[in-house]
Amino acid sequence: MARTRTWVSIALAGALGVSLAGCSSTGGKRAEDARKAASAQGRAAVNTPKWTFAMITHSGDGDTFWDIVQNGAKQAAVKDNIDFLYSHNAEAQQQAQLVDAAVDKRVDGIIVTLAKPDAMKAAVARAEKAGIPVITVNSGSEQSKAFGALAHIGQDETIAGEAVGEELNKRGRKKALCILHEQGNVGHEQRCAGVKSTFHGTVQNLYVQGTSMPDVQSSIGAKLQADRSIDTVVTLGAPYADTAVKAKADAGSKAEIDTFDLNAKVASELKDGTLGFAVDQQPYLQGYEAVDLLWLYKYNADVLGGGKPVLTGPQIITKDQAAALEEYTKRGTR
Amino acid sequence: MSATAPAPAPSPDTKVDERLLKTSPLRGLMGRPELGSVVGAIAVFLFFAIFADSFVRAASLSTVLYASSTIGIMAVPVALLMIGGEFDLSAGVMVTSSALISSMFSYQMTANVWVGVLVSLVVTLAIGVFNGVMLTRTDPPSFIITLGTFLMLTGMNLGFTKLISGTVSTKSISDMQGFSSARDVFASTFTIGGVDFKITILWWLALVVVATWILLRTRFGNWIYAVGGGEDAARAVGVPVNKTKIGLYMGVAFGAWISGQHLLFSFDVVQSGEGVGNELIYIIAAVIGGCLITGGYGSAVGAAVGALIFGMVSKGIVFAEWNPDWFKFFLGVMLLLATLLNHWVRKRAEATA
């Protein structure tokens, strides 16, 4: 035992030693801190009662996209003097139970996604019955009104896909590959189908295992090697765009990489021309608007959209806009 | 059951110790646990060589080898652990943990990237020790213990990343000192005959060689087979069972560290939610390669070939351009066929040996 302890202390001392000695003079947190100007401290802008809003999404663990939605919602919550609760579960049944729990807690408003609408129907109805206003975001634009929600805020996935198809036409593309990183996700299928419907060339779908980047890279690489005539790769999530860039290099392909959604890496790669374009649905806006609209409803009985979904996208982002957006992607709001 | 060395039937009239009997090289080959998987791999290769035009091109094979190597680096230590009779369900997310630790430590401390890499090695090995010690000091089976570790790591990956970075993925460390040299070690490519190969292939081969040497030429290797074959019997003859198991978990942790560093230095930003589900793929590769789920039997080469089969099938389907809606179905069918062939060959070999 004594020997083990000696080894542990040697290891710890060693680790500490190298960490003190081996500082990086480039990059890192110090550089970030230096970059960051003092941001405004969040303070409530209104003196309405402290209402509690719950947001329940179908997000999986550690999803960049939902992180941005949350950032938007939290920002609005601070401003509107709202106690904001967030929970998520990728399983529809579990998500419905989370909604039930929020209803039981007698929150003042609920924001919910309808990725699997049928499973959510009863839970949303229960909230209505308890007199809790519901706003749907992101997915479920078709069901939102029927379920009795106040409004829907989000991007229509098919419309977003169609916008990509049109942009590809503009760029004179012939054969596109649509990379789906979650097999069985309805929104993903709609996006690729949307691309297919407006694109004059051909579109092929490719399913990859989104939880393993090496698998994504080697699958896209294999496809590009198998079919040399592919001149465009469209990824459905920002983290996969950069992986597609690497796969393209591996395969020695000339294809253009385009993507749905933004992140810091995508913004910088758009700027330097590595990526063609990105189509953004402004997740920050989905979170922010949902909270703000619930507040407006509680305070002033306002509603938006007049029964039609309020669209937050698609916004096509190319080299020209990327430079301006880069800073916002770094702080996690775009 | 606990022996991997070929055991020829001793003829009753000889007085020579059966362990000293000479066996023909062919017989020796027939008794190896990886024989079946090698036959399976050849069958899969021929299949795709016929049905996918672009499969046999050098560049395509490089892609297949890359896919196989990222599985194989983990499948080899996981196979050793399985031979020792235990499981590690935390192996998949441990890879992500390892990458996150390097990245975040370097970034937050503004330290040279190599410092983060070394800290990550220490912490990842500590996770392996934790698994091993928990297992040997308490009663529940490794399945439950490492399921606990799996869940804890999944939560910690997300929780710490969010706490430290403010988002669910790490910041880019590509502009930091030491990044390019670390990338050379963990994520570079090398060229043979005009074709680019990923360095993970070399890591994979090196691990196979080291693991095979440990299994067949060292005392520790004997302990692994003994522990997996029968823990109580092994303990009775003086094998340090607990030490062996802790060592095996550290081996898995070491593999996770290599994979994690590859992940970090080839993609530069790490998503905290990744890795879930990969532990099963490693176990599948080891099983295809001839490891028994009950322990005591298997080989490192077999696990590597298992990873190769998995890599060939998953990428071969893409090369063959089959309808992607059925991808998982094809994958299942091919793996099942390869495994059945493997099993059949081994049974035949055992019958004739």
XYZ file of C-alpha atoms in Angstrom:
687
model
C 0.000 0.000 0.000
C 2.806 2.328 0.959
C 4.417 1.655 -2.389
C 1.186 2.496 -4.233
C 0.936 5.758 -2.331
C 4.471 6.677 -3.314
C 3.681 6.041 -6.946
C 0.504 8.085 -6.777
C 2.302 11.029 -5.214
C 5.085 10.812 -7.790
C 2.504 10.813 -10.582
C 0.638 13.764 -9.091
C 3.796 15.727 -8.502
C 4.883 14.955 -12.049
C 1.561 16.049 -13.518
C 1.643 19.253 -11.512
C 5.237 19.869 -12.520
C 4.647 19.551 -16.240
C 1.487 21.608 -16.080
C 3.350 24.475 -14.427
C 6.261 24.212 -16.810
C 4.366 23.597 -20.026
C 2.234 26.646 -20.612
C 0.961 27.465 -24.062
C 1.638 31.000 -25.179
C -0.903 30.631 -27.968
C -4.653 29.998 -27.726
C -6.343 28.632 -24.616
C -8.530 30.199 -21.979
C -6.239 33.128 -21.307
C -6.572 34.192 -24.922
C -10.335 33.813 -24.708
C -10.543 35.862 -21.529
C -8.463 38.553 -23.149
C -10.809 38.545 -26.145
C -13.928 38.693 -24.115
C -15.091 42.166 -23.297
C -16.975 42.545 -20.058
C -20.447 41.373 -20.972
C -23.500 43.077 -19.534
C -24.674 41.510 -16.301
C -28.143 39.966 -16.666
C -30.782 41.940 -14.791
C -34.562 41.767 -15.064
C -35.963 44.529 -17.228
C -39.536 44.202 -15.945
C -41.213 44.029 -12.530
C -43.895 41.447 -13.322
C -44.278 38.625 -10.765
C -41.639 35.875 -10.897
C -43.466 33.388 -13.109
C -42.089 29.900 -13.718
C -41.789 28.555 -17.268
C -40.744 25.022 -18.096
C -39.143 23.978 -21.373
C -39.161 20.287 -22.279
C -37.384 19.181 -25.453
C -36.637 15.963 -27.274
C -32.908 16.674 -27.229
C -30.387 13.957 -26.527
C -27.512 14.517 -24.102
C -24.860 16.976 -25.137
C -26.443 18.363 -28.275
C -24.858 21.654 -29.415
C -28.054 22.827 -31.078
C -30.210 22.598 -27.965
C -27.550 24.298 -25.980
C -28.062 27.395 -28.120
C -31.864 27.174 -27.790
C -31.395 27.076 -24.028
C -29.064 30.055 -24.101
C -31.737 32.070 -25.885
C -34.456 30.987 -23.488
C -32.323 31.783 -20.443
C -31.466 35.225 -21.746
C -35.149 36.036 -22.249
C -35.957 34.557 -18.833
C -33.474 36.867 -17.116
C -34.903 39.886 -18.878
C -38.532 38.941 -18.224
C -37.995 38.028 -14.550
C -38.845 34.374 -15.245
C -37.823 31.304 -13.281
C -36.751 29.060 -16.165
C -36.723 25.261 -15.885
C -35.216 23.091 -18.607
C -35.458 19.347 -19.045
C -35.078 17.004 -21.993
C -35.312 13.386 -23.018
C -34.837 11.805 -26.420
C -37.439 9.119 -25.649
C -40.918 10.393 -26.453
C -42.532 8.636 -23.505
C -40.033 10.097 -21.048
C -40.470 13.533 -22.580
C -44.240 13.280 -22.080
C -43.679 12.343 -18.446
C -41.507 15.410 -18.000
C -44.386 17.538 -19.328
C -46.719 15.829 -16.867
C -44.295 16.628 -14.071
C -44.242 20.299 -15.099
C -48.054 20.364 -15.064
C -48.044 18.771 -11.605
C -45.646 21.454 -10.479
C -48.247 24.029 -11.629
C -45.789 26.073 -13.664
C -47.066 29.240 -15.337
C -46.195 28.268 -18.887
C -44.820 25.332 -20.857
C -42.605 25.278 -23.930
C -42.451 21.912 -25.642
C -41.150 20.296 -28.830
C -43.329 17.879 -30.782
C -40.733 15.681 -32.468
C -42.967 12.668 -31.884
C -46.369 14.394 -31.757
C -48.598 11.411 -30.988
C -46.736 10.615 -27.814
C -47.021 14.212 -26.620
C -50.707 14.756 -27.377
C -52.119 13.631 -24.021
C -49.526 15.501 -21.990
C -50.140 18.755 -23.871
C -53.927 18.319 -23.482
C -53.437 17.865 -19.748
C -51.527 21.138 -19.572
C -54.327 22.932 -21.459
C -56.876 21.473 -19.070
C -54.885 22.720 -16.100
C -54.999 26.182 -17.660
C -51.271 26.331 -18.429
C -50.454 28.090 -21.721
C -48.319 25.975 -24.075
C -46.023 27.093 -26.874
C -44.460 24.587 -29.231
C -41.006 25.166 -30.670
C -38.744 23.639 -33.316
C -40.730 20.620 -34.456
C -44.461 20.018 -34.674
C -45.633 22.968 -36.767
C -48.455 20.859 -38.225
C -49.811 19.568 -34.933
C -49.271 22.657 -32.794
C -52.610 24.319 -33.474
C -54.630 21.111 -33.298
C -53.137 20.362 -29.898
C -54.284 23.756 -28.668
C -50.916 25.469 -28.344
C -50.805 29.268 -28.383
C -48.227 29.437 -31.146
C -45.471 27.542 -32.863
C -41.993 28.946 -33.255
C -39.549 27.109 -35.446
C -38.318 26.189 -38.831
C -40.271 24.037 -41.204
C -37.803 21.262 -41.997
C -39.190 20.671 -45.468
C -38.990 24.373 -46.339
C -35.408 24.453 -45.046
C -34.546 21.459 -47.219
C -36.171 23.125 -50.222
C -34.087 26.256 -49.620
C -30.955 24.096 -49.720
C -32.093 22.493 -52.976
C -32.608 25.918 -54.559
C -29.243 27.168 -53.361
C -27.623 24.068 -54.878
C -29.350 24.815 -58.204
C -27.952 28.349 -58.058
C -24.505 26.863 -57.582
C -24.921 24.560 -60.548
C -24.571 21.333 -58.591
C -25.459 17.971 -60.146
C -25.284 15.172 -57.590
C -25.692 15.639 -53.857
C -25.226 13.385 -50.858
C -27.456 13.981 -47.823
C -25.822 12.772 -44.568
C -28.324 11.647 -41.910
C -26.641 11.192 -38.534
C -29.687 9.739 -36.755
C -31.560 6.937 -38.424
C -35.313 7.275 -37.890
C -35.375 11.016 -37.111
C -38.412 12.424 -38.952
C -36.960 15.945 -39.182
C -33.839 14.592 -40.875
C -35.877 12.704 -43.443
C -37.939 15.845 -44.144
C -34.818 17.919 -44.695
C -33.346 15.498 -47.209
C -36.739 15.082 -48.890
C -36.991 18.884 -49.122
C -33.602 19.049 -50.815
C -34.709 16.353 -53.223
C -37.938 18.146 -54.131
C -36.362 21.394 -55.369
C -32.916 20.227 -56.496
C -32.646 19.629 -60.246
C -29.844 17.105 -59.798
C -29.998 13.811 -57.918
C -29.886 13.379 -54.132
C -28.725 10.261 -52.320
C -29.162 9.656 -48.587
C -26.381 8.234 -46.439
C -26.917 7.117 -42.850
C -23.973 7.403 -40.489
C -23.510 6.649 -36.805
C -23.668 10.138 -35.309
C -22.224 9.079 -31.955
C -18.889 8.102 -33.502
C -17.020 10.743 -35.519
C -14.497 8.250 -36.980
C -17.439 6.255 -38.322
C -18.999 9.386 -39.839
C -15.688 10.279 -41.459
C -14.940 6.849 -42.881
C -18.514 6.343 -44.125
C -18.592 9.639 -46.011
C -15.070 8.937 -47.283
C -16.126 5.502 -48.518
C -19.144 6.931 -50.314
C -17.106 9.651 -52.007
C -14.606 7.043 -53.156
C -17.358 4.761 -54.412
C -19.088 7.477 -56.406
C -16.747 10.017 -57.957
C -19.591 11.982 -59.549
C -20.845 13.332 -56.196
C -20.139 17.063 -56.262
C -21.968 18.123 -53.080
C -22.211 16.788 -49.538
C -24.963 18.186 -47.298
C -24.655 17.450 -43.581
C -27.650 17.924 -41.263
C -25.765 19.156 -38.212
C -22.882 21.598 -37.778
C -20.411 19.217 -36.071
C -20.665 16.831 -39.020
C -19.695 19.460 -41.601
C -16.099 19.597 -40.431
C -15.913 15.804 -40.396
C -17.201 15.760 -43.975
C -14.409 18.176 -44.897
C -11.873 15.655 -43.556
C -13.555 12.772 -45.347
C -13.442 14.733 -48.571
C -9.703 15.270 -48.168
C -9.210 11.546 -47.455
C -11.126 10.583 -50.558
C -9.424 13.176 -52.728
C -12.864 14.429 -53.727
C -13.702 17.852 -55.131
C -17.199 17.949 -53.642
C -18.532 21.078 -51.974
C -19.578 20.637 -48.340
C -22.733 22.437 -47.202
C -24.540 22.081 -43.918
C -27.587 22.723 -41.796
C -26.987 24.720 -38.602
C -24.051 26.773 -37.419
C -21.248 26.596 -34.909
C -17.923 28.366 -34.447
C -16.058 25.910 -36.648
C -18.631 26.142 -39.428
C -18.514 29.944 -39.292
C -14.738 30.010 -39.660
C -14.807 27.412 -42.424
C -17.472 29.360 -44.282
C -15.271 32.413 -43.959
C -12.222 30.726 -45.474
C -14.227 28.989 -48.180
C -13.847 25.415 -46.923
C -17.626 25.162 -46.744
C -20.057 26.369 -49.377
C -22.989 27.578 -47.319
C -24.919 26.836 -44.144
C -28.650 27.046 -43.618
C -29.440 28.350 -40.174
C -32.717 28.074 -38.292
C -31.541 30.404 -35.513
C -32.008 28.165 -32.479
C -31.313 31.096 -30.141
C -34.396 32.795 -31.528
C -36.523 29.693 -30.911
C -35.673 29.689 -27.193
C -35.748 33.442 -26.761
C -39.011 34.036 -28.605
C -40.795 31.181 -26.862
C -40.061 32.541 -23.373
C -40.704 36.111 -24.423
C -43.992 35.205 -26.063
C -45.189 33.337 -22.981
C -44.353 36.414 -20.930
C -46.220 38.635 -23.386
C -49.206 36.314 -23.142
C -49.226 36.339 -19.345
C -48.695 40.099 -19.205
C -50.674 41.341 -22.160
C -52.531 38.307 -23.654
C -50.517 38.722 -26.842
C -50.097 35.921 -29.363
C -47.977 35.692 -32.493
C -48.481 34.011 -35.832
C -52.265 34.130 -35.976
C -52.523 30.355 -35.889
C -49.713 29.913 -38.400
C -46.201 28.849 -37.378
C -43.700 31.639 -36.801
C -40.657 30.690 -38.858
C -37.146 31.288 -37.535
C -35.489 29.971 -40.669
C -34.162 28.993 -43.069
C -31.508 31.643 -43.385
C -28.812 30.865 -45.948
C -25.401 31.887 -44.670
C -22.457 32.160 -47.027
C -18.945 33.548 -46.888
C -20.273 37.127 -46.837
C -22.239 36.836 -43.582
C -19.960 34.326 -41.868
C -17.371 36.825 -40.667
C -19.996 38.869 -38.832
C -21.494 35.776 -37.206
C -18.245 34.161 -36.096
C -18.052 36.014 -32.781
C -21.668 35.064 -31.952
C -21.055 31.396 -32.673
C -18.098 31.466 -30.297
C -20.240 32.698 -27.415
C -22.872 30.051 -28.192
C -25.776 32.206 -29.351
C -25.692 31.491 -33.092
C -11.641 -24.598 -21.952
C -9.006 -22.472 -20.281
C -6.242 -23.499 -22.633
C -5.481 -21.639 -25.823
C -2.432 -23.673 -26.671
C -3.347 -26.548 -28.960
C -4.044 -29.642 -26.931
C -3.418 -32.715 -29.046
C -5.061 -35.914 -27.860
C -2.458 -37.815 -25.827
C -2.053 -41.403 -26.865
C -2.388 -43.620 -23.811
C 0.691 -45.776 -24.443
C 3.248 -42.973 -24.379
C 4.740 -41.879 -21.116
C 5.825 -38.480 -22.449
C 4.209 -35.481 -20.811
C 1.555 -34.223 -23.261
C 2.736 -30.629 -22.836
C 6.099 -31.595 -24.309
C 4.640 -33.188 -27.416
C 5.638 -31.617 -30.713
C 2.753 -30.552 -32.893
C 2.820 -29.854 -36.586
C 2.540 -26.154 -37.554
C -0.720 -26.871 -39.377
C -2.245 -28.489 -36.299
C -1.047 -25.562 -34.254
C -2.763 -23.176 -36.635
C -5.983 -25.165 -36.578
C -6.254 -24.796 -32.828
C -5.796 -21.023 -32.726
C -8.875 -19.081 -31.634
C -8.542 -16.573 -34.472
C -8.647 -19.143 -37.271
C -12.402 -18.911 -37.740
C -12.385 -15.135 -37.815
C -9.595 -15.080 -40.393
C -11.673 -17.330 -42.654
C -14.671 -15.058 -42.000
C -12.611 -11.982 -42.868
C -11.442 -13.542 -46.139
C -15.032 -14.439 -46.994
C -16.258 -10.896 -46.287
C -13.391 -9.444 -48.302
C -14.099 -11.667 -51.303
C -17.796 -10.903 -51.053
C -17.312 -7.145 -51.289
C -14.518 -7.492 -53.832
C -17.131 -9.081 -56.078
C -20.184 -6.973 -55.238
C -18.657 -3.506 -54.707
C -16.621 -2.221 -57.653
C -14.610 0.323 -55.741
C -13.910 -1.853 -52.681
C -10.544 -3.249 -53.753
C -9.001 0.093 -54.707
C -6.061 1.036 -52.495
C -7.705 4.270 -51.326
C -10.862 2.364 -50.402
C -8.923 -0.205 -48.439
C -7.223 2.626 -46.582
C -10.675 3.913 -45.584
C -11.718 0.432 -44.476
C -8.531 -0.001 -42.458
C -9.075 3.362 -40.784
C -12.608 2.392 -39.781
C -11.331 -0.974 -38.525
C -8.441 0.534 -36.612
C -10.624 2.934 -34.611
C -12.633 -0.088 -33.464
C -9.600 -2.363 -33.184
C -7.594 -0.121 -30.853
C -10.334 -0.697 -28.298
C -11.308 -4.232 -29.313
C -7.835 -5.611 -28.487
C -7.698 -4.560 -24.799
C -11.420 -5.317 -24.475
C -10.671 -8.844 -25.768
C -7.937 -9.299 -23.159
C -10.403 -8.239 -20.487
C -12.970 -10.702 -21.836
C -10.404 -13.501 -21.820
C -9.906 -12.567 -18.181
C -13.639 -13.147 -17.735
C -14.865 -9.564 -17.305
C -16.729 -6.831 -19.221
C -16.287 -3.106 -19.492
C -19.413 -1.222 -20.503
C -17.737 2.098 -19.812
C -15.174 1.641 -22.614
C -17.139 3.652 -25.207
C -17.707 6.825 -23.209
C -14.276 6.511 -21.577
C -12.832 7.346 -25.004
C -14.831 10.573 -25.037
C -13.883 11.320 -21.412
C -10.226 10.923 -22.261
C -10.475 13.333 -25.188
C -12.459 15.862 -23.141
C -9.938 15.796 -20.294
C -6.978 16.540 -22.596
C -8.801 19.269 -24.414
C -10.284 21.041 -21.423
C -7.221 20.749 -19.215
C -4.992 22.253 -21.905
C -7.497 24.970 -22.685
C -8.412 26.022 -19.166
C -4.828 25.983 -17.919
C -3.610 27.561 -21.161
C -1.028 24.805 -20.995
C 0.952 23.129 -23.737
C -1.332 20.544 -25.323
C 1.022 17.722 -24.309
C 0.414 18.524 -20.652
C -3.292 17.878 -21.187
C -2.476 14.660 -23.011
C -0.402 13.377 -20.078
C -2.955 14.466 -17.471
C -5.574 12.650 -19.523
C -3.428 9.489 -19.486
C -3.180 9.612 -15.687
C -6.901 10.287 -15.205
C -8.018 7.692 -17.767
C -5.812 5.020 -16.179
C -7.296 6.033 -12.832
C -10.773 5.345 -14.227
C -9.515 1.890 -15.238
C -8.133 1.344 -11.743
C -11.459 2.498 -10.298
C -13.304 -0.127 -12.366
C -10.849 -2.827 -11.373
C -10.763 -1.976 -7.676
C -14.542 -1.624 -7.443
C -14.860 -5.028 -9.063
C -12.321 -6.831 -6.930
C -13.312 -5.213 -3.625
C -17.067 -5.691 -3.969
C -19.428 -8.434 -4.961
C -21.542 -7.316 -7.979
C -20.536 -8.593 -11.455
C -18.461 -6.411 -13.795
C -21.543 -5.877 -15.934
C -23.194 -3.872 -13.133
C -20.057 -2.125 -11.878
C -19.053 -0.843 -15.291
C -22.653 0.024 -16.135
C -22.430 2.361 -13.157
C -19.154 3.784 -14.459
C -20.699 4.128 -17.922
C -23.563 6.225 -16.562
C -21.318 8.290 -14.320
C -18.889 9.023 -17.136
C -21.722 9.893 -19.541
C -23.050 12.369 -16.990
C -19.639 13.728 -16.094
C -18.666 14.216 -19.725
C -21.689 16.415 -20.209
C -21.737 18.031 -16.774
C -18.071 18.992 -16.633
C -17.969 20.158 -20.234
C -20.992 22.382 -19.681
C -19.615 23.626 -16.372
C -16.170 24.408 -17.715
C -16.722 25.369 -21.350
C -20.253 26.739 -21.032
C -21.333 24.691 -24.046
C -21.690 20.993 -24.759
C -18.602 20.781 -26.937
C -15.053 21.811 -26.122
C -13.336 24.874 -27.511
C -10.954 24.484 -30.399
C -7.379 23.932 -29.244
C -5.873 23.801 -32.729
C -4.070 27.131 -32.266
C -2.321 26.039 -29.087
C 1.303 25.036 -28.635
C 2.057 21.351 -28.971
C -1.041 20.700 -31.046
C 0.729 19.915 -34.291
C 3.257 17.544 -32.737
C 0.495 15.778 -30.817
C -1.503 15.517 -34.002
C 1.506 13.920 -35.677
C 1.499 11.222 -33.024
C -2.224 10.547 -32.757
C -3.909 11.646 -35.969
C -1.453 11.989 -38.812
C -1.384 10.121 -42.093
C 1.475 8.310 -43.780
C 1.860 7.422 -47.439
C 2.701 4.050 -48.917
C 2.778 3.796 -52.679
C 0.833 6.999 -53.146
C -1.967 5.953 -50.811
C -2.588 7.768 -47.532
C -3.042 5.666 -44.425
C -4.071 6.879 -40.971
C -1.635 6.464 -38.129
C -4.340 4.736 -36.064
C -3.593 1.666 -38.189
C -0.056 1.589 -36.749
C -1.354 2.062 -33.194
C -3.748 -0.792 -33.837
C -1.018 -3.130 -35.126
C 1.305 -2.171 -32.275
C -1.386 -2.958 -29.720
C -2.032 -6.334 -31.356
C 1.671 -7.201 -31.224
C 2.069 -6.119 -27.602
C -1.136 -7.847 -26.499
C -0.212 -11.058 -28.300
C 3.224 -11.011 -26.706
C 1.678 -10.484 -23.269
C -0.809 -13.310 -23.783
C 1.571 -15.910 -25.178
C 4.979 -15.058 -23.753
C 4.541 -13.546 -20.316
C 3.467 -14.705 -16.881
C 0.761 -12.036 -16.887
C -0.649 -13.654 -20.018
C -0.928 -16.990 -18.238
C -2.650 -15.259 -15.350
C -5.226 -13.749 -17.735
C -6.185 -17.157 -19.130
C -6.163 -18.679 -15.655
C -8.362 -15.966 -14.157
C -10.826 -16.181 -17.029
C -10.879 -19.968 -17.008
C -11.626 -20.324 -13.340
C -11.092 -17.627 -10.777
C -11.107 -19.828 -7.695
C -8.773 -22.415 -9.222
C -6.430 -19.635 -10.291
C -6.419 -18.137 -6.818
C -5.748 -21.569 -5.343
C -2.550 -21.970 -7.352
C -1.335 -18.530 -6.384
C -2.367 -16.323 -9.300
C -2.850 -12.719 -8.112
C -6.436 -12.525 -9.390
C -7.207 -8.988 -8.220
C -4.000 -7.490 -9.612
C -4.600 -9.215 -12.938
C -8.109 -7.813 -13.237
C -7.088 -4.301 -12.280
C -4.300 -4.546 -14.848
C -6.774 -5.607 -17.524
C -9.055 -2.642 -16.779
C -6.033 -0.369 -17.009
C -5.319 -1.906 -20.403
C -8.794 -0.936 -21.589
C -8.261 2.540 -20.157
C -4.987 2.825 -22.063
C -6.768 1.903 -25.299
C -9.446 4.484 -24.498
C -6.735 7.067 -24.000
C -5.210 6.393 -27.448
C -8.636 6.458 -29.125
C -9.582 9.590 -27.226
C -6.427 11.423 -28.248
C -7.051 10.406 -31.846
C -10.587 11.776 -31.600
C -9.330 15.044 -30.159
C -6.462 15.629 -32.547
C -8.245 14.630 -35.704
C -11.437 16.597 -35.009
C -9.908 19.254 -32.708
C -13.285 19.913 -31.045
C -14.908 17.138 -28.961
C -18.676 16.698 -28.597
C -19.411 15.641 -25.030
C -22.332 13.358 -25.935
C -20.311 11.026 -28.113
C -19.169 7.457 -27.582
C -22.390 5.995 -26.184
C -23.041 2.578 -27.734
C -19.494 2.046 -28.976
C -18.663 -0.253 -26.043
C -20.955 -2.837 -27.618
C -19.163 -2.568 -30.952
C -15.837 -3.329 -29.223
C -17.343 -6.348 -27.507
C -18.920 -7.495 -30.780
C -15.537 -7.241 -32.530
C -13.899 -9.325 -29.806
C -16.637 -11.950 -30.000
C -16.502 -12.136 -33.813
C -12.761 -12.604 -33.334
C -13.312 -15.740 -31.302
C -13.352 -14.531 -27.694
C -15.739 -16.460 -25.490
C -18.213 -14.294 -23.594
C -17.677 -16.572 -20.594
C -13.921 -15.880 -20.558
C -10.792 -18.015 -20.671
C -10.553 -18.279 -24.435
C -9.661 -15.879 -27.224
C -6.790 -13.897 -28.718
C -5.686 -10.383 -29.530
C -5.212 -11.198 -33.211
C -8.756 -12.553 -33.301
C -10.141 -9.312 -31.826
C -8.197 -7.327 -34.421
C -9.618 -9.489 -37.204
C -13.067 -9.057 -35.664
C -12.612 -5.296 -35.872
C -11.479 -5.712 -39.474
C -14.621 -7.688 -40.323
C -16.772 -5.008 -38.688
C -14.924 -2.275 -40.575
C -15.143 -4.109 -43.903
C -18.858 -4.821 -43.543
C -19.874 -1.342 -42.395
C -17.891 0.412 -45.130
C -18.403 -2.326 -47.746
C -22.139 -1.688 -47.633
C -21.446 1.949 -48.475
C -19.069 0.978 -51.300
C -21.658 -1.447 -52.654
C -24.158 1.451 -52.683
C -27.000 -0.608 -51.323
C -30.220 1.132 -50.336
C -29.235 3.028 -47.179
C -32.650 2.483 -45.555
C -31.569 -1.114 -45.009
C -28.047 -0.347 -43.820
C -28.433 -1.671 -40.281
C -30.233 -4.754 -41.571
C -27.395 -5.565 -43.988
C -24.880 -4.935 -41.234
C -26.679 -7.384 -38.964
C -26.972 -10.067 -41.649
C -23.326 -9.822 -42.674
C -22.063 -9.900 -39.110
C -24.251 -12.868 -38.299
C -22.983 -14.740 -41.366
C -19.352 -13.925 -40.613
C -19.783 -15.064 -37.022
C -21.550 -18.289 -37.991
C -18.832 -19.110 -40.508
C -16.231 -18.344 -37.862
C -17.994 -20.607 -35.383
C -18.345 -23.435 -37.909
C -14.664 -23.289 -38.856
C -13.618 -23.380 -35.235
C -15.819 -26.383 -34.507
C -14.298 -28.205 -37.486
C -10.809 -27.288 -36.357
C -11.471 -28.518 -32.837
C -12.895 -31.770 -34.187
C -9.840 -32.513 -36.318
C -7.159 -31.220 -33.995
